[in-house]
CSV table of C-alpha atoms in Angstrom, one decimal:
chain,number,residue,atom,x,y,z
A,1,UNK,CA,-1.7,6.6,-85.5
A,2,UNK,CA,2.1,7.3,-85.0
A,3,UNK,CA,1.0,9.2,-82.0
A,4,UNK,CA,-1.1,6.0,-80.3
A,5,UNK,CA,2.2,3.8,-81.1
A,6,UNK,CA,4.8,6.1,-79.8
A,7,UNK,CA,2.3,5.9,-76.7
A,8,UNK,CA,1.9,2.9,-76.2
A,9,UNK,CA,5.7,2.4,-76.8
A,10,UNK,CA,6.3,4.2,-73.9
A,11,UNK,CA,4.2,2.6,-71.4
A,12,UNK,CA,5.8,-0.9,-72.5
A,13,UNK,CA,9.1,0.3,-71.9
A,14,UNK,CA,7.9,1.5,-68.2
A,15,UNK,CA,6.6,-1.4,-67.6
A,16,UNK,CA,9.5,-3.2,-68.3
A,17,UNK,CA,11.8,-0.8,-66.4
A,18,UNK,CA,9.6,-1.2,-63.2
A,19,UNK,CA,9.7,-5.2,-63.5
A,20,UNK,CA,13.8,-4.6,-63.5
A,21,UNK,CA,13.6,-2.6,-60.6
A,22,UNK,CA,10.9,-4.8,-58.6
A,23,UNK,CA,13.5,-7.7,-58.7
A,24,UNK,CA,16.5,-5.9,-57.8
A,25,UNK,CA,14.7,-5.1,-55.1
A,26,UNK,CA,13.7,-8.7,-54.0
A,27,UNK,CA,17.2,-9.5,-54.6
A,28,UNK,CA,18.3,-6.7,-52.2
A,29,UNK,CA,15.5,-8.3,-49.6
A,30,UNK,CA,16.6,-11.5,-49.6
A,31,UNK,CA,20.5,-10.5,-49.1
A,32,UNK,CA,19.7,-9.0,-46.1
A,33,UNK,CA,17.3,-11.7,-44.7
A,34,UNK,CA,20.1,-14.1,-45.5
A,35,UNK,CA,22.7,-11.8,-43.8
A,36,UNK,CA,20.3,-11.8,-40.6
A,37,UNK,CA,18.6,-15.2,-40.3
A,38,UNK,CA,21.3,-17.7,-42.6
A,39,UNK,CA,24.1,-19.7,-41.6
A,40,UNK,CA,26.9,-17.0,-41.6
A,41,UNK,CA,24.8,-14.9,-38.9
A,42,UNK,CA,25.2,-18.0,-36.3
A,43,UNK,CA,29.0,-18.4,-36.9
A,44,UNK,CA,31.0,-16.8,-34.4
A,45,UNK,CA,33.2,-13.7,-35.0
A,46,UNK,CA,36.9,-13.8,-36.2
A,47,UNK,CA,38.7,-13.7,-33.1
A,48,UNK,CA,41.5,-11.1,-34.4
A,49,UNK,CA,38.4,-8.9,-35.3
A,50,UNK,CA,37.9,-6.4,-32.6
A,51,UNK,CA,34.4,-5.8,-30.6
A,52,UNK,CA,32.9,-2.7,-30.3
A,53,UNK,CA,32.0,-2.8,-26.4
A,54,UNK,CA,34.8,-4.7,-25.4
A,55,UNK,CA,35.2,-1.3,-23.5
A,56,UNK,CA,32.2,-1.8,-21.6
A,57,UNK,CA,32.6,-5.5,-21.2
A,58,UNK,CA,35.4,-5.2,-19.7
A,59,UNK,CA,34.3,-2.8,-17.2
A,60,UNK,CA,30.6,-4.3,-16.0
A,61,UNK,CA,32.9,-7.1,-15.5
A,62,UNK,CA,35.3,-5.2,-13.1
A,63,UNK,CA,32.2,-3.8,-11.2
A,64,UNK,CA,30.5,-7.3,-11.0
A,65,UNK,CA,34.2,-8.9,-9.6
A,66,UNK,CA,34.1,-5.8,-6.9
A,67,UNK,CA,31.0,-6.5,-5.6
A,68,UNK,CA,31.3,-9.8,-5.2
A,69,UNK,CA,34.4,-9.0,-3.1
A,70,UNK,CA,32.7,-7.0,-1.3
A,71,UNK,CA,30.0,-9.1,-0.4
A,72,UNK,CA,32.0,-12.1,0.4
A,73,UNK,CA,34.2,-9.6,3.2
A,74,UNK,CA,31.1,-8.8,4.8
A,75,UNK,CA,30.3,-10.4,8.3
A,76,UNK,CA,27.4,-13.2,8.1
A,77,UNK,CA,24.5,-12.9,10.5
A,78,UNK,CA,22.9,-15.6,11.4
A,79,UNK,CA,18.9,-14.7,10.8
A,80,UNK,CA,15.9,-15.6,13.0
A,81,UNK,CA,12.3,-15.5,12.5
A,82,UNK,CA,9.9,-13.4,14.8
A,83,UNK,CA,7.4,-15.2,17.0
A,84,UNK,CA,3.7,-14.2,15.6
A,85,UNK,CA,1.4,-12.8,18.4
A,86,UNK,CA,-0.9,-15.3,19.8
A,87,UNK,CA,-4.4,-14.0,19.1
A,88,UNK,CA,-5.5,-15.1,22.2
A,89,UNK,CA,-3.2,-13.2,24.3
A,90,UNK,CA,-4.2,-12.9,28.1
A,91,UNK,CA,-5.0,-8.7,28.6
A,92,UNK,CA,-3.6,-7.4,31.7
A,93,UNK,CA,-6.0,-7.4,34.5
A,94,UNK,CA,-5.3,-3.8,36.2
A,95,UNK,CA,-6.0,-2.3,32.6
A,96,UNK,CA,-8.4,0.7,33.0
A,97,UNK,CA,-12.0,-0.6,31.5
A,98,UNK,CA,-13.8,2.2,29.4
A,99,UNK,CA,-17.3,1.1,28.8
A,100,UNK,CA,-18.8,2.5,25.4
A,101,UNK,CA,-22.4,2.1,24.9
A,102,UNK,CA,-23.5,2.4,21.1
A,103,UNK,CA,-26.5,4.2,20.8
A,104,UNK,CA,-29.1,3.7,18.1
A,105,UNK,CA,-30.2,5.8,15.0
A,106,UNK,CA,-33.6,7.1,14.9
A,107,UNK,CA,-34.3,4.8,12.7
A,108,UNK,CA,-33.0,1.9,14.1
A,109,UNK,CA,-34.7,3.2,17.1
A,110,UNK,CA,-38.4,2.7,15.4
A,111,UNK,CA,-40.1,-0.6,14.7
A,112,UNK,CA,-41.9,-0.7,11.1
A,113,UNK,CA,-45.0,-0.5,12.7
A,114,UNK,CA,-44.1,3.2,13.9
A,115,UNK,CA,-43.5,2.1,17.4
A,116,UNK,CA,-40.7,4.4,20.1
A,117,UNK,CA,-38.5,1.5,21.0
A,118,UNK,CA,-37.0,1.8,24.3
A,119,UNK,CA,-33.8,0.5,26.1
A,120,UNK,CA,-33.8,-2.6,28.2
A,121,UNK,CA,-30.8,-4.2,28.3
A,122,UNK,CA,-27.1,-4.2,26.6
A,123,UNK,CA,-25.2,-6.7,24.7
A,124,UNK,CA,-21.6,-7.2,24.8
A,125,UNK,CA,-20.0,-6.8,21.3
A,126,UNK,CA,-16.1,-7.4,21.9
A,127,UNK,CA,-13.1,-6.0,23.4
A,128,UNK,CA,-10.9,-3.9,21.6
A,129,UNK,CA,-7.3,-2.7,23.1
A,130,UNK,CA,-6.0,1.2,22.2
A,131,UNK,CA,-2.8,2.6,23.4
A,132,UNK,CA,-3.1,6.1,24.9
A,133,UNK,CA,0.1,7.8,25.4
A,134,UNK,CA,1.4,7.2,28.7
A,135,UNK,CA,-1.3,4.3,29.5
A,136,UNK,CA,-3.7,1.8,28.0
A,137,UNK,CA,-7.4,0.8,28.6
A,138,UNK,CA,-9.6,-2.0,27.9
A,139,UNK,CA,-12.6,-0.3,25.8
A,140,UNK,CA,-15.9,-3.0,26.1
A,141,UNK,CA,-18.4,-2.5,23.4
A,142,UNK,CA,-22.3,-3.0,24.8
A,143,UNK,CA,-25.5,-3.0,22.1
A,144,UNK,CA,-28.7,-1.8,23.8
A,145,UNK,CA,-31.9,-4.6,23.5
A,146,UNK,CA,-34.7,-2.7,22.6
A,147,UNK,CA,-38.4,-3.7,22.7
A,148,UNK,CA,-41.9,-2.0,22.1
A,149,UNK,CA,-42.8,0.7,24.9
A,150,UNK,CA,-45.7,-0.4,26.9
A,151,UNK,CA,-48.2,2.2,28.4
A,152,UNK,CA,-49.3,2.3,32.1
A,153,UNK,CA,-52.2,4.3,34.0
A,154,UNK,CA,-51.6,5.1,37.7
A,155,UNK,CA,-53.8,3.3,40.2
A,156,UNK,CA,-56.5,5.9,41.4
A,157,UNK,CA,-55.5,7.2,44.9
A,158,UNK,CA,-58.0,6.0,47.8
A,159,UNK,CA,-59.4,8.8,49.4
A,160,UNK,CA,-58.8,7.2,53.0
A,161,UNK,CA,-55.6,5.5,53.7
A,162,UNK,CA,-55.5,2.6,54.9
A,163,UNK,CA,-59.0,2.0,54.8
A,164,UNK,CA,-60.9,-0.1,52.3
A,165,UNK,CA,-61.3,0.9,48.5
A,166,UNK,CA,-63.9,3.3,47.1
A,167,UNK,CA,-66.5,1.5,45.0
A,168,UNK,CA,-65.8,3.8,42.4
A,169,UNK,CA,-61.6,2.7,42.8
A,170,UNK,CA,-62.5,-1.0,42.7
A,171,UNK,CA,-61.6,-3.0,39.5
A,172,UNK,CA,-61.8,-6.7,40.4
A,173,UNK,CA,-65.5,-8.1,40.1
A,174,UNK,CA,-67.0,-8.4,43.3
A,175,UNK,CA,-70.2,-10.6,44.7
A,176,UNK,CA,-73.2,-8.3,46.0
A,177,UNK,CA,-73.8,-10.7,48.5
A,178,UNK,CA,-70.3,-10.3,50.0
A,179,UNK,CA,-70.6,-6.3,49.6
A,180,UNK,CA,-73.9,-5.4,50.4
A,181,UNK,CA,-74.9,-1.9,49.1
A,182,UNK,CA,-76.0,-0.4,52.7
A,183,UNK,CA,-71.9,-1.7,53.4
A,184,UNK,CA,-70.8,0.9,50.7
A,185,UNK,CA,-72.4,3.3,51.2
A,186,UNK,CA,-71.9,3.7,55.2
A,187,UNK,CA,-68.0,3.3,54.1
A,188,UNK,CA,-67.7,6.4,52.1
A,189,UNK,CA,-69.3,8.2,54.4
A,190,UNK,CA,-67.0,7.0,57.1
A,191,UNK,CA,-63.9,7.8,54.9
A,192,UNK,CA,-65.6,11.2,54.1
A,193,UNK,CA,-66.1,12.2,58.1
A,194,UNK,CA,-62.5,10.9,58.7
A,195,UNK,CA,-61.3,13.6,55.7
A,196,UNK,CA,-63.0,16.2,57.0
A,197,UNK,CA,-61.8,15.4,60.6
A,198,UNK,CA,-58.6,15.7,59.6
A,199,UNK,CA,-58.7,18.6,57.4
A,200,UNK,CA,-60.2,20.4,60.2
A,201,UNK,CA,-57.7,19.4,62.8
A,202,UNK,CA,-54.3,20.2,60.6
């Protein structure tokens, strides 16, 4: 029982001594706060007190004076602004044209149907200016047209030349009663003779 006292004695007395120190240290806390945000910390310093970096001070205060010396001794030019380029600046005529022709991908060079486009025509882009040492040229930029390839069978040959068309060489319909059949027939034979005739001669 004496035991569970002394104990609990103890712990009281702990208690207590913590409490003591809790508000000695509040007291300490609020010193300082008033030492850094009261009255006194606005008030100016005793003037026969001496600073700390009066040193330094004194000597960015030097270097500022010098430099504004300096700058005030120095010779004023008066400044001018620089005339922007006009855009739309006239090129020299006798500059050396390079034409550049920009050719297609293989891609771009196939419709989405699968079709081989081919080249018939160009399309001016623009102009652009580059400077080659020891002259300039005016470089024009072209974009082919393109359009669907068409295909085209040759016209069969007449065996006699200058002579009327074989029957079997004519495409255009044709009346029987304008050609008769007797007609045709005497007509390739004649263009047959004159073939041979002038195999046999050469």
């Amino acid at each position: 029982m004496d035991a569970a006292m002394t104990v609990k004695d103890d712990e009281h007395a702990e208690l207590i001594a913590l409490r003591a120190k809790v508000a000695e240290l509040e007291q300490q806390i609020a010193y300082f706060q008033k030492q850094l945000f009261g009255r006194k910390s606005e008030q100016t310093l005793d003037s026969n007190q001496m600073s700390l970096f009066i040193g330094e001070f004194e000597a960015a205060q030097a270097a500022l004076k010098a430099t504004n010396e300096a700058q005030a001794k120095k010779t004023q030019v008066k400044g001018y602004d620089r005339k922007r380029k006009n855009a739309k600046e006239k090129l020299r005529p006798d500059l050396e044209v390079v034409k550049a022709v920009i050719d297609l991908t293989p891609e771009e060079n196939a419709c989405d149907s699968g079709w081989q486009l081919v080249s018939v025509g160009q399309h001016f882009v623009r102009t652009a200016v580059e400077f080659v040492p020891a002259k300039m040229v005016r470089r024009e930029y072209f974009i082919k047209f393109i359009r669907k390839s068409e295909l085209t069978v040759a016209a069969t040959r007449s065996l006699c030349n200058r002579m009327f068309p074989m029957p079997s060489s004519l495409v255009a319909w044709r009346p029987h009663h304008f050609w008769p059949k007797s007609f045709m027939i005497n007509m390739n034979l004649m263009c047959h003779f004159i073939d041979r005739s002038r195999i046999s001669s050469d």
